[in-house]
XYZ file of C-alpha atoms in Angstrom:
430
model
C 26.093 2.409 30.092
C 23.624 4.829 28.462
C 23.297 2.611 25.387
C 22.696 -0.483 27.514
C 20.041 1.327 29.528
C 18.396 2.525 26.313
C 18.264 -1.003 24.952
C 16.748 -2.249 28.183
C 14.041 0.396 28.020
C 13.255 -0.479 24.389
C 12.760 -4.177 25.219
C 9.425 -5.965 25.278
C 6.601 -3.733 26.438
C 2.846 -3.677 26.038
C 3.037 0.067 25.392
C 3.161 1.525 21.911
C 6.520 2.678 20.565
C 7.995 5.710 22.307
C 6.839 9.069 21.014
C 3.183 8.169 20.396
C 0.541 10.840 20.990
C -1.170 10.338 24.354
C -4.025 12.718 23.569
C -4.993 10.668 20.525
C -4.745 7.468 22.536
C -6.863 8.907 25.363
C -9.639 9.880 22.925
C -9.663 6.367 21.443
C -9.807 4.697 24.870
C -12.599 7.000 26.082
C -14.655 6.022 23.034
C -13.950 2.308 23.572
C -14.869 2.414 27.288
C -17.916 4.585 26.632
C -18.994 2.276 23.813
C -18.597 -0.809 26.020
C -20.856 0.738 28.670
C -23.488 1.553 26.059
C -23.276 -1.921 24.471
C -23.880 -3.411 27.933
C -26.843 -1.081 28.327
C -28.361 -2.173 25.007
C -27.874 -5.827 26.033
C -30.333 -5.246 28.880
C -33.009 -5.148 26.200
C -32.244 -8.804 25.405
C -32.607 -10.044 28.992
C -36.323 -10.693 28.472
C -35.323 -13.722 26.378
C -31.780 -14.337 27.687
C -30.954 -13.703 31.345
C -27.195 -13.911 30.660
C -27.272 -11.399 27.771
C -25.381 -8.621 29.583
C -22.615 -10.912 30.888
C -22.201 -12.639 27.520
C -22.083 -9.299 25.710
C -19.460 -7.878 28.076
C -17.224 -10.951 27.770
C -17.442 -10.846 23.986
C -16.717 -7.112 23.923
C -13.679 -7.524 26.205
C -12.345 -10.197 23.849
C -12.795 -7.789 20.922
C -11.043 -4.979 22.832
C -8.128 -7.245 23.774
C -7.759 -8.450 20.179
C -8.026 -4.867 18.928
C -5.290 -3.583 21.202
C -3.137 -6.604 20.357
C -3.480 -5.791 16.653
C -2.766 -2.109 17.329
C 0.352 -2.951 19.343
C 1.629 -5.424 16.753
C 1.375 -3.138 13.721
C 2.715 -0.242 15.763
C 5.823 -2.256 16.571
C 6.505 -3.951 13.236
C 5.000 -1.757 10.498
C 7.284 -0.125 7.967
C 6.359 0.961 4.462
C 9.148 -1.195 3.049
C 7.699 -4.300 4.714
C 4.210 -3.510 3.502
C 5.487 -2.871 -0.024
C 7.194 -6.263 -0.037
C 4.054 -8.075 1.151
C 1.415 -5.952 -0.606
C 0.426 -8.508 -3.271
C 0.025 -11.309 -0.744
C -2.117 -9.058 1.461
C -4.293 -8.018 -1.488
C -4.799 -11.617 -2.661
C -5.653 -12.722 0.888
C -8.180 -9.903 1.235
C -9.864 -10.645 -2.116
C -10.081 -14.354 -1.238
C -11.823 -13.546 2.053
C -14.219 -11.240 0.208
C -15.023 -14.089 -2.178
C -15.616 -16.570 0.674
C -18.387 -14.284 1.989
C -20.652 -15.423 -0.857
C -20.587 -18.987 0.505
C -22.509 -17.864 3.590
C -26.165 -16.753 3.725
C -26.964 -13.071 3.298
C -27.578 -10.967 6.400
C -29.999 -8.066 5.922
C -29.658 -8.545 2.170
C -25.843 -8.375 2.169
C -23.253 -11.133 1.666
C -20.614 -9.283 3.695
C -19.873 -11.704 6.543
C -18.042 -14.970 7.173
C -19.873 -16.842 9.930
C -17.368 -18.733 12.094
C -19.975 -19.766 14.694
C -18.160 -18.188 17.655
C -17.927 -14.854 15.841
C -18.448 -13.319 12.407
C -15.767 -11.715 10.252
C -16.451 -8.849 7.860
C -13.414 -8.697 5.518
C -14.510 -5.453 3.844
C -13.685 -3.556 7.049
C -9.988 -4.261 6.441
C -10.193 -2.965 2.878
C -10.460 0.603 4.192
C -7.057 0.843 5.947
C -5.622 -1.320 3.149
C -6.647 1.318 0.606
C -4.820 3.981 2.628
C -1.634 1.914 2.671
C -1.841 1.106 -1.048
C -1.980 4.790 -1.978
C 0.831 5.510 0.499
C 2.916 2.696 -0.998
C 2.458 4.183 -4.496
C 3.762 7.514 -3.207
C 6.621 5.734 -1.434
C 7.581 3.853 -4.595
C 7.415 6.913 -6.872
C 9.454 9.221 -4.646
C 12.483 7.017 -5.276
C 12.237 8.220 -8.879
C 11.501 11.940 -8.440
C 12.376 12.873 -12.030
C 10.290 10.172 -13.668
C 7.407 11.613 -15.697
C 4.233 9.661 -15.008
C 0.526 10.105 -15.605
C -2.306 9.519 -13.144
C -2.845 5.903 -14.194
C 0.829 5.013 -13.800
C 1.155 6.763 -10.453
C -1.863 5.050 -8.859
C -1.970 1.842 -10.903
C -2.204 -0.610 -7.994
C -4.670 1.400 -5.836
C -6.910 1.882 -8.887
C -6.885 -1.843 -9.709
C -7.661 -2.663 -6.078
C -10.455 -0.064 -5.988
C -12.016 -1.511 -9.149
C -11.927 -5.070 -7.762
C -13.281 -3.906 -4.407
C -16.123 -1.947 -6.029
C -17.197 -5.041 -7.976
C -17.140 -7.280 -4.882
C -18.845 -4.714 -2.627
C -21.550 -4.151 -5.250
C -22.179 -7.894 -5.427
C -22.271 -7.986 -1.622
C -24.674 -5.009 -1.657
C -22.475 -3.232 0.868
C -22.739 0.290 -0.517
C -21.793 1.982 2.736
C -18.357 0.374 2.726
C -18.056 1.100 -0.998
C -18.709 4.799 -0.339
C -16.092 4.965 2.420
C -13.431 3.070 0.454
C -13.948 5.309 -2.593
C -13.877 8.409 -0.378
C -10.613 7.305 1.235
C -9.036 6.773 -2.182
C -10.149 10.183 -3.491
C -8.751 12.039 -0.485
C -5.476 10.106 -0.394
C -4.948 10.382 -4.158
C -5.402 14.167 -4.006
C -2.471 14.658 -1.605
C 0.670 13.841 -3.702
C 2.041 16.768 -5.703
C 3.352 15.626 -9.068
C 3.151 17.620 -12.339
C 1.948 14.563 -14.238
C -1.124 13.964 -12.053
C -2.301 17.450 -11.024
C -4.777 17.925 -13.871
C -6.410 14.532 -13.326
C -6.567 15.121 -9.547
C -8.538 18.331 -10.033
C -10.854 16.941 -12.705
C -11.589 13.817 -10.622
C -12.536 15.863 -7.550
C -14.722 18.143 -9.702
C -16.581 15.232 -11.309
C -17.177 13.502 -7.955
C -18.446 16.749 -6.402
C -20.931 17.219 -9.267
C -22.103 13.587 -8.928
C -22.705 14.000 -5.170
C -24.633 17.262 -5.694
C -26.733 15.673 -8.450
C -27.428 12.580 -6.294
C -28.629 14.714 -3.373
C -30.908 16.690 -5.676
C -32.353 13.541 -7.266
C -32.802 11.889 -3.854
C -34.926 14.634 -2.330
C -36.919 15.025 -5.543
C -37.901 11.343 -5.384
C -36.375 10.556 -8.783
C -33.396 8.611 -7.396
C -35.558 6.143 -5.463
C -37.625 5.479 -8.594
C -34.487 4.860 -10.693
C -32.859 2.571 -8.107
C -36.074 0.564 -7.585
C -35.984 -0.478 -11.252
C -32.552 -2.115 -10.832
C -32.850 -5.846 -9.934
C -31.662 -6.573 -6.387
C -31.575 -2.892 -5.397
C -35.098 -2.596 -4.075
C -33.937 -2.346 -0.437
C -31.685 0.591 -1.360
C -34.664 2.367 -2.941
C -36.633 1.827 0.280
C -33.817 3.384 2.347
C -33.780 6.411 0.045
C -37.551 6.768 0.439
C -37.178 6.525 4.235
C -34.688 9.389 4.117
C -37.116 11.632 2.252
C -39.951 10.639 4.627
C -39.051 8.331 7.563
C -42.712 7.804 8.485
C -44.047 6.444 5.178
C -43.997 2.823 6.411
C -43.561 2.880 10.191
C -44.684 -0.737 10.681
C -42.805 -2.092 7.673
C -39.542 -1.134 5.968
C -39.368 2.147 7.915
C -39.742 0.506 11.325
C -36.162 0.972 12.567
C -35.503 4.452 11.084
C -38.757 5.730 12.595
C -38.012 4.216 16.004
C -34.523 5.710 15.946
C -36.100 9.142 15.540
C -38.647 8.363 18.284
C -35.728 7.363 20.517
C -33.864 10.616 19.852
C -37.042 12.684 20.222
C -37.847 11.238 23.655
C -34.445 12.092 25.140
C -35.650 15.435 26.572
C -32.264 17.126 26.050
C -30.599 15.604 29.137
C -31.743 12.057 28.396
C -33.752 9.517 30.343
C -30.720 8.356 32.315
C -28.202 5.577 31.740
C -29.941 2.236 31.191
C -33.410 3.764 30.828
C -33.891 3.535 27.064
C -37.296 2.155 26.089
C -36.518 1.587 22.404
C -33.821 -1.018 23.037
C -36.514 -3.490 24.103
C -37.202 -4.907 20.659
C -37.909 -1.670 18.794
C -34.320 -1.274 17.572
C -33.080 -4.726 16.609
C -29.580 -3.331 15.940
C -29.418 -1.164 19.041
C -25.852 -2.281 19.826
C -24.542 -1.653 16.317
C -25.977 0.558 13.565
C -28.438 2.378 15.839
C -26.421 2.640 19.038
C -26.277 6.427 18.651
C -30.070 6.599 19.065
C -29.816 4.736 22.390
C -26.927 6.960 23.529
C -28.937 10.138 22.893
C -32.103 8.669 24.430
C -30.303 7.737 27.646
C -27.650 10.452 27.968
C -29.023 13.259 25.821
C -26.753 16.098 24.785
C -24.058 14.929 27.228
C -23.674 11.571 25.463
C -23.598 13.199 22.040
C -21.104 15.754 23.360
C -18.686 13.060 24.605
C -18.760 11.376 21.193
C -18.312 14.627 19.295
C -15.415 15.849 21.448
C -13.540 12.544 21.241
C -13.957 12.265 17.486
C -12.979 15.926 17.127
C -9.807 15.232 19.128
C -8.929 12.262 16.903
C -9.461 14.314 13.732
C -7.534 17.273 15.159
C -4.563 15.066 16.006
C -4.476 13.115 12.732
C -4.928 16.074 10.387
C -2.755 18.262 12.622
C 0.240 15.953 12.267
C -0.541 15.501 8.554
C -0.178 19.257 8.095
C 2.997 19.418 10.171
C 4.957 16.697 8.390
C 6.792 17.264 5.105
C 6.735 13.580 4.257
C 3.983 12.895 1.703
C 3.742 9.215 2.672
C 3.012 10.208 6.279
C 0.477 12.791 5.093
C -1.393 10.124 3.129
C -1.499 7.686 6.065
C -2.607 10.266 8.638
C -5.091 12.173 6.465
C -6.413 8.907 5.011
C -7.082 7.508 8.484
C -8.712 10.771 9.527
C -10.992 10.520 6.482
C -11.745 6.859 7.251
C -12.886 7.649 10.809
C -14.741 10.827 9.801
C -16.721 9.104 7.020
C -17.801 6.372 9.448
C -18.998 9.051 11.869
C -20.727 11.054 9.124
C -22.556 8.110 7.536
C -23.655 6.622 10.871
C -24.866 9.901 12.391
C -26.492 10.915 9.096
C -28.226 7.547 8.768
C -29.515 7.409 12.347
C -30.799 10.993 12.189
C -32.508 10.339 8.831
C -30.527 12.970 6.923
C -29.032 10.402 4.534
C -29.967 6.781 3.693
C -28.933 4.245 6.329
C -25.916 2.325 5.049
C -25.221 -0.104 7.909
C -21.964 1.653 8.790
C -20.975 1.218 12.478
C -19.804 3.982 14.781
C -16.096 3.180 15.148
C -14.900 2.311 18.680
C -18.536 2.534 19.879
C -20.669 -0.011 18.007
C -20.251 -3.708 18.716
C -18.381 -5.721 16.124
C -14.931 -7.258 16.178
C -13.999 -6.597 12.530
C -14.574 -2.841 12.620
C -12.793 -2.471 15.973
C -9.868 -4.584 14.777
C -9.466 -2.646 11.515
C -9.752 0.771 13.187
C -7.295 -0.244 15.931
C -4.742 -1.345 13.338
C -5.118 1.980 11.529
C -4.540 3.906 14.775
C -1.499 1.729 15.578
C 0.090 2.565 12.219
C -0.712 6.263 12.681
C 0.880 6.267 16.136
C 4.066 4.848 14.640
C 4.050 7.571 11.975
C 3.363 10.250 14.616
C 6.237 8.989 16.771
C 8.594 9.331 13.805
C 7.323 12.845 13.062
C 7.771 13.936 16.667
C 11.275 12.485 16.939
C 12.743 13.357 13.557
C 10.812 16.404 12.384
C 9.166 18.346 15.189
C 12.146 17.916 17.523
C 14.581 19.154 14.917
C 12.245 21.941 13.883
C 12.061 23.281 17.448
C 15.828 23.211 17.726
C 16.307 24.977 14.398
C 13.855 27.765 15.105
C 15.439 28.703 18.441
C 17.185 32.077 18.631
C 20.643 31.337 17.265
C 22.316 33.853 15.021
C 25.167 33.410 12.659
C 27.138 36.509 13.420
C 28.549 38.069 10.285
C 31.392 40.474 10.795
C 30.837 43.517 8.583
C 33.674 45.537 10.008
C 32.009 48.031 12.317
C 28.738 46.205 12.767
C 27.463 42.661 13.256
C 24.353 41.115 11.688
C 22.368 38.213 13.146
C 21.048 35.835 10.527
C 18.369 33.369 11.503
C 17.704 30.370 9.375
C 15.349 27.422 9.427
C 16.644 24.513 7.394
C 14.383 22.376 5.255
C 13.711 18.958 6.637
C 13.473 15.887 4.508
C 11.471 12.893 5.663
């Protein structure tokens, strides 16, 4: 009877698999709902030329949300590392083909990153980020079946490295350097997690070299040298302009610095508590990407510190949950997936907030779960769905056992005239 009831409960359901983290899910949904409200608010700025702009925007956003949750639910129900490993080459080939198709369509803002399907646009590079996480995880999964095999760094991460190289070439040709930065950052973090004697030295040296490159780039950027170097590279002139706008956002307010300057004007006019929901002035033509890249500026202008606080708390909750479970699990594959997804979401937040505030060059990176855009929402939702499946397994098979094992239960050893309580906590294997 109990088995039959269990099977009935595990039948078709629109909920995620049992054991998922509700706090993580609540933070994601708050961001999605909050983002939808703000996207509707930015659409008001388009009503001067289109009276139906708000209604059209809301319908489109609801379609994106429905598709995003559908993708999250599907991967949460069917994903296993064995299935991904079996299909990995087909997925990679499909992704690279979609990236290649982007060059058939006209460039948007200087980048060939989109496939225009009339009803909506698809940005394949968004899916390369969670794909990179899974490729590193699959390498760990494959190698742990041969724990005594001596391998070097190149052998251990052969497939992720080949994918990263191909992706870097395509993203460079697309001029999508924001996505390139995030994908490379995801790989570096994920590849630093596995502990294998054959790869430790290369892991440390790689992180050291990247750290030195980042420090040098920041120094060159604020000295003005980097912009001069980049401007001499054919096709990179717009990147040089963005670097110059970071050093001084007001050098060309009515030209290339129009949007960065207006984003700062928008933030500066918020008066701490904001102008009130719907009362942004800059969304009326000043910020042409108010619903996407620069939505944070509108949020702060309308809702002030409260709006920024909601975003920060929700993202902090997501990071706390993902990295918290990554630290709790003993399974390296799970660590890679959870920490990799945490890095993916954090880098999006960092690059968007840094770009809007003028601290770093604007890279066109959306604010996940907030900015409009079906591709980014779909990719991020799939990543969360996979993480929720991993978390459910950790909670059922590791944390549950760990609680039971650490309860007060002594093995009483008879020593003749005295008894000794011995407390043990067994090692868990994932």
